[in-house]
Short mmCIF file of C-alpha atoms and ligand atoms in Angstrom, two decimals:
data_model
loop_
_atom_site.label_atom_id
_atom_site.label_comp_id
_atom_site.label_asym_id
_atom_site.label_seq_id
_atom_site.Cartn_x
_atom_site.Cartn_y
_atom_site.Cartn_z
CA MET A 1 5.27 -0.12 -97.81
CA SER A 2 6.63 -3.47 -95.93
CA LEU A 3 8.38 -3.02 -92.70
CA VAL A 4 9.34 -6.42 -90.64
CA LEU A 5 10.44 -7.00 -87.75
CA GLY A 6 13.07 -10.00 -87.40
CA ILE A 7 13.72 -11.74 -84.20
CA GLU A 8 16.24 -14.62 -83.72
CA SER A 9 16.51 -16.41 -80.18
CA SER A 10 17.42 -19.99 -81.34
CA CYS A 11 20.67 -20.35 -79.37
CA ASP A 12 22.85 -17.80 -77.42
CA GLU A 13 22.72 -14.76 -79.76
CA THR A 14 19.47 -12.37 -79.23
CA GLY A 15 18.96 -10.80 -82.83
CA VAL A 16 16.83 -8.03 -83.52
CA ALA A 17 16.53 -6.20 -87.40
CA LEU A 18 14.37 -4.32 -89.16
CA TRP A 19 13.91 -4.90 -93.11
CA ASP A 20 12.36 -2.40 -95.14
CA LYS A 21 11.20 -3.24 -98.88
CA HIS A 22 12.90 -0.21 -100.30
CA GLN A 23 15.58 0.64 -97.92
CA GLY A 24 16.84 -2.98 -96.82
CA LEU A 25 18.43 -3.20 -93.92
CA ILE A 26 17.30 -0.25 -91.84
CA ALA A 27 18.11 -1.27 -88.20
CA HIS A 28 20.29 -4.00 -86.42
CA ARG A 29 20.72 -4.83 -83.04
CA LEU A 30 22.83 -7.95 -81.69
CA TYR A 31 23.20 -9.24 -78.06
CA SER A 32 25.71 -12.22 -77.54
CA GLN A 33 25.38 -14.24 -73.94
CA VAL A 34 28.96 -15.35 -74.68
CA LYS A 35 30.25 -13.89 -71.32
CA THR A 36 26.99 -16.05 -69.42
CA HIS A 37 27.77 -19.03 -71.23
CA GLN A 38 31.96 -19.17 -71.19
CA ARG A 39 32.10 -20.14 -67.77
CA TYR A 40 30.50 -23.16 -68.69
CA GLY A 41 32.58 -24.00 -71.69
CA GLY A 42 29.05 -24.39 -73.85
CA VAL A 43 25.87 -22.93 -74.01
CA VAL A 44 23.17 -23.98 -71.03
CA PRO A 45 19.67 -23.95 -72.58
CA GLU A 46 18.16 -22.55 -69.31
CA LEU A 47 20.57 -19.79 -69.01
CA ALA A 48 20.08 -18.70 -72.77
CA SER A 49 16.25 -18.56 -72.34
CA ARG A 50 16.36 -16.48 -69.44
CA ASP A 51 18.61 -13.83 -71.31
CA HIS A 52 16.57 -13.82 -74.07
CA ILE A 53 13.78 -12.53 -72.31
CA GLN A 54 15.64 -10.04 -70.54
CA ARG A 55 16.97 -8.31 -73.75
CA LEU A 56 14.51 -9.04 -76.17
CA PRO A 57 12.10 -5.79 -75.13
CA ARG A 58 15.05 -3.48 -75.09
CA LEU A 59 16.78 -4.50 -78.07
CA CYS A 60 13.57 -4.57 -80.16
CA GLN A 61 13.07 -0.39 -78.89
CA ASP A 62 16.67 0.01 -79.46
CA ALA A 63 15.94 -1.31 -83.27
CA LEU A 64 12.85 1.00 -83.67
CA ASP A 65 14.56 3.99 -82.32
CA GLU A 66 17.68 3.45 -84.83
CA ALA A 67 15.18 3.32 -87.71
CA ASP A 68 13.39 6.72 -86.35
CA CYS A 69 9.80 4.53 -86.46
CA SER A 70 7.33 3.19 -83.76
CA ALA A 71 5.93 -0.25 -83.27
CA GLU A 72 2.99 0.93 -85.10
CA ASN A 73 4.91 1.42 -88.45
CA LEU A 74 5.62 -2.67 -88.34
CA ASP A 75 3.80 -4.65 -91.12
CA ALA A 76 4.50 -8.32 -89.43
CA ILE A 77 7.11 -9.34 -87.07
CA ALA A 78 9.13 -12.60 -88.10
CA TYR A 79 10.54 -14.95 -85.79
CA THR A 80 12.73 -18.04 -85.83
CA ALA A 81 10.61 -20.80 -85.08
CA GLY A 82 13.36 -23.44 -85.47
CA PRO A 83 15.40 -25.41 -85.20
CA GLY A 84 16.92 -24.65 -82.21
CA LEU A 85 17.05 -24.76 -78.45
CA ILE A 86 13.42 -25.21 -77.67
CA GLY A 87 13.00 -22.85 -74.56
CA ALA A 88 15.07 -20.30 -76.34
CA LEU A 89 12.86 -20.58 -79.44
CA MET A 90 9.77 -20.62 -77.26
CA VAL A 91 10.81 -17.09 -75.69
CA GLY A 92 11.37 -15.66 -79.10
CA ALA A 93 8.12 -17.02 -80.57
CA SER A 94 5.76 -15.84 -77.59
CA PHE A 95 7.59 -12.43 -77.97
CA ALA A 96 6.86 -12.00 -81.21
CA CYS A 97 3.34 -13.28 -81.19
CA ALA A 98 2.46 -11.27 -78.22
CA LEU A 99 3.56 -8.24 -80.21
CA ALA A 100 2.04 -9.14 -83.38
CA TYR A 101 -1.57 -9.80 -81.65
CA THR A 102 -1.13 -6.44 -79.68
CA LEU A 103 -0.48 -4.74 -82.89
CA LYS A 104 -2.78 -6.81 -85.12
CA ARG A 105 -0.31 -7.49 -87.38
CA PRO A 106 0.74 -11.00 -88.79
CA ALA A 107 3.68 -13.14 -86.98
CA LEU A 108 5.79 -15.12 -89.39
CA PRO A 109 7.48 -18.03 -88.08
CA ILE A 110 10.72 -18.63 -90.22
CA HIS A 111 13.28 -21.73 -90.22
CA HIS A 112 16.35 -20.71 -88.92
CA MET A 113 18.33 -22.60 -91.72
CA GLU A 114 16.26 -20.89 -94.57
CA ALA A 115 17.61 -17.58 -93.02
CA HIS A 116 20.68 -18.50 -93.05
CA LEU A 117 20.54 -19.45 -96.62
CA LEU A 118 18.63 -16.52 -97.56
CA ALA A 119 21.53 -14.22 -95.65
CA PRO A 120 23.44 -13.74 -98.85
CA LEU A 121 20.58 -12.51 -101.05
CA MET A 122 20.47 -9.38 -98.64
CA GLU A 123 23.44 -7.76 -100.16
CA ASN A 124 23.30 -9.56 -103.76
CA PRO A 125 19.76 -9.29 -104.97
CA GLU A 126 20.95 -9.86 -108.36
CA LEU A 127 21.56 -13.44 -107.11
CA LYS A 128 18.47 -15.78 -107.88
CA PRO A 129 17.99 -19.92 -107.74
CA PRO A 130 19.01 -22.19 -108.94
CA PHE A 131 22.07 -22.62 -107.11
CA VAL A 132 23.98 -24.68 -104.47
CA ALA A 133 23.83 -23.82 -100.77
CA LEU A 134 26.40 -24.85 -98.10
CA LEU A 135 25.15 -24.35 -95.00
CA VAL A 136 27.68 -24.74 -91.87
CA SER A 137 26.86 -23.92 -88.58
CA GLY A 138 26.78 -25.04 -84.84
CA GLY A 139 23.89 -27.63 -85.28
CA HIS A 140 24.26 -28.38 -89.41
CA SER A 141 26.51 -29.13 -92.19
CA LEU A 142 24.16 -29.37 -95.29
CA LEU A 143 24.58 -28.98 -99.13
CA VAL A 144 21.31 -27.94 -100.92
CA ARG A 145 20.20 -27.85 -104.39
CA VAL A 146 17.90 -24.71 -104.16
CA GLU A 147 15.48 -24.87 -107.01
CA ALA A 148 13.66 -21.96 -106.04
CA ILE A 149 13.09 -20.25 -102.59
CA GLY A 150 11.09 -22.62 -100.64
CA LYS A 151 12.42 -25.49 -102.88
CA TYR A 152 15.13 -27.33 -101.38
CA HIS A 153 16.79 -30.65 -102.07
CA ILE A 154 19.52 -31.98 -99.48
CA LEU A 155 22.53 -32.92 -101.55
CA GLY A 156 24.47 -34.19 -98.67
CA GLN A 157 24.92 -33.54 -94.98
CA SER A 158 27.13 -34.49 -92.35
CA LEU A 159 26.76 -38.28 -91.11
CA ASP A 160 27.63 -37.14 -87.39
CA ASP A 161 28.90 -33.84 -86.17
CA ALA A 162 28.05 -30.43 -87.67
CA VAL A 163 30.84 -28.75 -88.98
CA GLY A 164 30.87 -25.81 -86.14
CA GLU A 165 30.40 -28.59 -83.14
CA ALA A 166 33.72 -30.22 -84.69
CA PHE A 167 35.17 -26.93 -84.18
CA ASP A 168 33.69 -26.22 -81.05
CA LYS A 169 35.03 -29.85 -79.70
CA THR A 170 38.66 -29.67 -81.27
CA ALA A 171 38.57 -26.05 -79.50
CA ARG A 172 37.57 -27.59 -76.23
CA LEU A 173 40.46 -30.21 -76.42
CA LEU A 174 43.08 -27.57 -77.04
CA ASN A 175 41.60 -25.60 -73.83
CA LEU A 176 40.34 -22.58 -75.67
CA PRO A 177 37.70 -20.57 -74.34
CA TYR A 178 34.03 -21.06 -75.85
CA PRO A 179 32.86 -20.13 -78.60
CA GLY A 180 35.34 -22.43 -79.59
CA GLY A 181 35.09 -21.94 -83.55
CA PRO A 182 36.47 -18.34 -83.73
CA ALA A 183 39.73 -19.28 -81.04
CA LEU A 184 40.33 -22.21 -83.08
CA ALA A 185 40.67 -20.16 -86.43
CA GLN A 186 42.88 -17.29 -84.49
CA LEU A 187 44.87 -19.85 -83.10
CA ALA A 188 45.24 -21.58 -86.48
CA GLU A 189 46.80 -18.27 -88.28
CA GLN A 190 50.03 -19.09 -86.27
CA GLY A 191 50.02 -22.51 -86.94
CA ASP A 192 51.76 -24.74 -89.62
CA PRO A 193 48.83 -26.96 -91.02
CA LYS A 194 51.53 -29.36 -92.74
CA ARG A 195 52.95 -30.38 -89.21
CA PHE A 196 50.55 -33.14 -88.51
CA GLU A 197 48.74 -35.33 -90.72
CA PHE A 198 44.86 -34.96 -90.49
CA PRO A 199 42.52 -37.36 -92.53
CA ARG A 200 39.81 -36.13 -94.94
CA PRO A 201 36.76 -37.84 -94.06
CA LEU A 202 34.77 -39.33 -97.07
CA LEU A 203 36.79 -37.58 -99.77
CA ASP A 204 36.92 -40.91 -101.62
CA ARG A 205 32.91 -41.34 -101.77
CA ALA A 206 31.42 -39.76 -104.90
CA ASP A 207 28.33 -38.40 -102.74
CA CYS A 208 28.14 -34.86 -101.09
CA ASP A 209 27.97 -36.64 -97.54
CA MET A 210 30.41 -35.43 -94.84
CA SER A 211 31.78 -36.42 -91.50
CA PHE A 212 33.66 -34.91 -88.74
CA SER A 213 33.60 -36.65 -85.67
CA GLY A 214 36.80 -38.85 -86.68
CA LEU A 215 38.58 -35.74 -87.26
CA LYS A 216 38.00 -34.42 -83.51
CA THR A 217 39.09 -38.11 -82.47
CA HIS A 218 42.36 -37.54 -84.52
CA VAL A 219 42.92 -34.40 -82.63
CA ARG A 220 42.70 -36.26 -79.37
CA ARG A 221 45.52 -38.68 -80.32
CA VAL A 222 47.72 -35.98 -81.71
CA ILE A 223 47.13 -34.38 -78.19
CA GLU A 224 47.76 -37.02 -76.57
CA THR A 225 51.41 -38.02 -78.38
CA ASN A 226 52.43 -33.91 -78.24
CA PRO A 227 51.28 -32.61 -75.54
CA GLY A 228 52.30 -29.06 -74.61
CA GLU A 229 50.71 -25.90 -75.21
CA SER A 230 53.77 -25.23 -77.89
CA HIS A 231 51.76 -27.59 -80.60
CA ALA A 232 48.38 -26.25 -80.36
CA PRO A 233 48.80 -23.69 -83.14
CA ASP A 234 50.05 -26.63 -85.61
CA ILE A 235 46.80 -28.95 -84.40
CA ALA A 236 44.62 -26.19 -84.93
CA ALA A 237 45.90 -25.27 -88.28
CA GLY A 238 46.25 -28.91 -89.39
CA PHE A 239 42.35 -29.44 -88.36
CA GLN A 240 41.19 -26.18 -89.74
CA GLU A 241 43.05 -27.23 -93.36
CA ALA A 242 41.34 -30.86 -93.11
CA VAL A 243 37.86 -29.25 -92.79
CA VAL A 244 38.35 -26.51 -95.23
CA ASP A 245 39.68 -29.28 -97.88
CA VAL A 246 36.68 -31.44 -96.97
CA LEU A 247 34.12 -28.27 -97.45
CA VAL A 248 35.73 -27.15 -100.43
CA SER A 249 35.73 -30.65 -102.02
CA LYS A 250 32.37 -31.23 -101.36
CA ALA A 251 31.09 -28.16 -102.36
CA GLN A 252 32.83 -28.91 -105.64
CA GLN A 253 31.34 -32.33 -105.98
CA ALA A 254 27.53 -30.61 -105.48
CA LEU A 255 28.01 -28.12 -108.28
CA ARG A 256 29.51 -30.66 -110.35
CA LYS A 257 26.44 -33.03 -110.00
CA THR A 258 23.72 -30.25 -110.32
CA GLU A 259 25.84 -28.61 -113.10
CA LEU A 260 25.02 -25.16 -111.26
CA GLN A 261 27.62 -22.04 -110.87
CA ASP A 262 26.98 -20.39 -108.20
CA LEU A 263 27.24 -21.56 -104.63
CA VAL A 264 26.31 -19.58 -101.78
CA VAL A 265 27.81 -20.21 -98.04
CA SER A 266 26.38 -19.17 -95.11
CA GLY A 267 25.97 -20.25 -91.31
CA GLY A 268 28.39 -19.38 -88.45
CA VAL A 269 31.45 -21.49 -90.00
CA GLY A 270 30.85 -19.17 -93.23
CA ALA A 271 32.82 -16.62 -91.28
CA ASN A 272 36.22 -18.31 -91.06
CA ARG A 273 38.55 -16.57 -93.35
CA ARG A 274 40.52 -19.47 -94.31
CA LEU A 275 37.36 -21.19 -95.61
CA ARG A 276 36.47 -17.88 -97.38
CA THR A 277 39.98 -17.69 -99.10
CA ARG A 278 40.09 -21.17 -100.25
CA LEU A 279 36.61 -21.54 -101.66
CA ASN A 280 36.61 -18.44 -103.38
CA GLN A 281 40.06 -19.24 -105.03
CA THR A 282 38.72 -22.65 -106.32
CA LEU A 283 35.40 -21.25 -107.77
CA GLN A 284 37.03 -18.41 -109.28
CA GLN A 285 39.70 -20.82 -111.09
CA ASN A 286 36.52 -22.97 -112.65
CA GLY A 287 34.46 -19.73 -113.55
CA GLN A 288 32.20 -20.53 -110.67
CA ARG A 289 30.75 -17.79 -108.00
CA ALA A 290 30.79 -17.75 -104.64
CA PHE A 291 28.40 -15.69 -102.39
CA TRP A 292 29.01 -14.89 -98.96
CA PRO A 293 27.12 -12.87 -96.40
CA ALA A 294 29.26 -10.32 -94.28
CA PRO A 295 30.84 -12.30 -91.40
CA GLU A 296 28.35 -10.67 -89.00
CA TYR A 297 25.30 -12.01 -91.18
CA CYS A 298 27.06 -15.66 -91.17
CA THR A 299 26.76 -16.08 -87.58
CA ASP A 300 23.09 -15.98 -86.02
CA ASN A 301 21.77 -12.56 -86.34
CA GLY A 302 17.97 -10.88 -86.47
CA ALA A 303 18.70 -9.21 -89.87
CA MET A 304 18.42 -12.85 -91.72
CA ILE A 305 15.16 -13.35 -89.92
CA ALA A 306 13.92 -10.04 -90.57
CA TYR A 307 14.82 -10.58 -94.62
CA ALA A 308 13.26 -13.68 -94.60
CA GLY A 309 9.85 -12.64 -93.19
CA PHE A 310 10.10 -9.87 -95.84
CA VAL A 311 10.52 -12.65 -98.69
CA ARG A 312 7.83 -14.97 -96.74
CA LEU A 313 5.10 -11.99 -96.28
CA GLY A 314 3.11 -14.11 -98.49
CA ASP A 315 2.76 -16.80 -95.77
CA ALA A 316 0.89 -14.46 -93.51
CA PRO A 317 -2.40 -16.22 -92.66
CA ALA A 318 -5.50 -14.68 -93.93
CA ASN A 319 -7.36 -14.27 -90.21
CA GLY A 320 -3.98 -12.77 -88.86
CA ARG A 321 -4.06 -14.42 -85.60
CA PRO A 322 -0.66 -15.26 -84.50
CA VAL A 323 0.02 -19.02 -83.40
CA ILE A 324 2.95 -19.47 -81.64
CA GLN A 325 5.45 -21.75 -83.46
CA SER A 326 8.37 -23.43 -82.35
CA ARG A 327 10.04 -26.65 -83.29
CA ALA A 328 13.41 -27.98 -81.71
CA ARG A 329 13.74 -30.29 -85.18
CA TRP A 330 12.60 -28.91 -88.44
CA PRO A 331 14.05 -30.60 -91.74
CA LEU A 332 14.46 -27.82 -94.36
CA SER A 333 13.19 -30.02 -96.93
CA GLU A 334 9.80 -29.89 -95.30
CA LEU A 335 9.54 -25.70 -96.33
CA LYS A 336 7.03 -24.79 -99.38
CA PRO A 337 7.80 -21.75 -101.43
CA PRO A 338 6.48 -18.73 -100.18
CA GLY A 339 2.81 -18.03 -100.44
CA SER A 340 1.93 -21.78 -100.89
CA THR A 341 1.15 -22.60 -97.53
O1 KG4 B 1 25.20 -19.99 -87.61
P1 KG4 B 1 25.99 -19.86 -86.12
O2 KG4 B 1 25.86 -18.76 -85.48
O3 KG4 B 1 24.80 -20.54 -85.00
C1 KG4 B 1 24.14 -22.07 -85.58
O4 KG4 B 1 23.12 -21.66 -86.13
O5 KG4 B 1 24.65 -22.85 -84.98
O6 KG4 B 1 26.83 -21.04 -85.98
C2 KG4 B 1 27.79 -21.16 -84.71
C3 KG4 B 1 29.04 -21.78 -85.24
C4 KG4 B 1 29.52 -22.44 -83.76
O7 KG4 B 1 29.87 -23.70 -83.67
C5 KG4 B 1 30.99 -21.46 -83.89
O8 KG4 B 1 31.98 -22.04 -83.21
C6 KG4 B 1 30.95 -21.61 -85.54
O9 KG4 B 1 29.62 -21.35 -85.92
N1 KG4 B 1 32.05 -20.20 -85.97
C7 KG4 B 1 33.30 -20.34 -86.41
C8 KG4 B 1 33.52 -19.29 -86.78
N2 KG4 B 1 32.65 -18.21 -86.54
C9 KG4 B 1 31.48 -19.18 -85.88
N3 KG4 B 1 33.93 -21.62 -87.14
C10 KG4 B 1 35.11 -21.35 -87.52
N4 KG4 B 1 35.73 -20.36 -87.87
C11 KG4 B 1 35.13 -19.07 -87.50
N5 KG4 B 1 35.63 -17.93 -87.68
ZN1 ZN B 2 22.25 -20.42 -87.20
#
């Protein structure tokens, strides 16, 4: 029997979940700090840390109650060790390690982007590497060749803003509330994506690198020449279509280069409906397959941390003593396959 508690606290969502070897996800709790940060138009790191520590004990208890088990039933505690906001990470790491120490169970430090990358496997156990992963979140835009779990080769990345960051900054230019990505996507549904012309950065290059900051600058110019709220849906739709074009094209490029057939998409922007529709259509036409987590597991959550912890049970230190680990920056390519550290 293996029961893993997962704790996510890298940014503004407090996520807690339980993954069981036989039953899969048996409890899932998420507290979003949106209301705390909304009035500031973005995440305030200090407030995020304070809120995580307020929420974690209750969320853990609720998750254990939901699964009808007690803390003594846990076999390991997995927590997000990075990358992310350092204060927020340290709260989750300290909480997880204190619990692990008390229960005499191992604490497993999890890479947040590896957890995003593995999330589609929770519901698709038949999916096996090698495959290509498109990871699109608030802090990262990565195309990764996944040779095996823990063996990651970066094929391309954003040279400037992450794609979620571009969504958020563009949403702010359009006076949309935080969190900007979902608000912009919703507004775009009422807009005409062809009304304004938007660039498709780096599509003339044969590599898998991306760039999104120019798009945001272009939005600013379009707003200046077309002031007024009535243009906002068309601007949002035009921006979103340009981003989706770039992601679809670069994902295809990665599949071509690696000669692989399967694409895994995850991270907050993976919840975007237009991206899901366009990528599914394109890959289907080419006889390739796209795998996505359900939208609630694309954005930050504890389930992906519990699952990654289960996958990495072999990394538990032999002496069992938890060591608090937190890294604001942590390249995905530094990871090793489970059991080899
Ligand atoms: O993975 P995530 O929850 O947190 C990070 O690891 O960064 O991703 C958050 C990002 C934010 O930039 C948010 O605006 C964006 O994902 N996002 C979306 C959508 N839902 C979340 N962007 C576009 N369309 C969406 N539906
Ligand atoms: Zn994330």
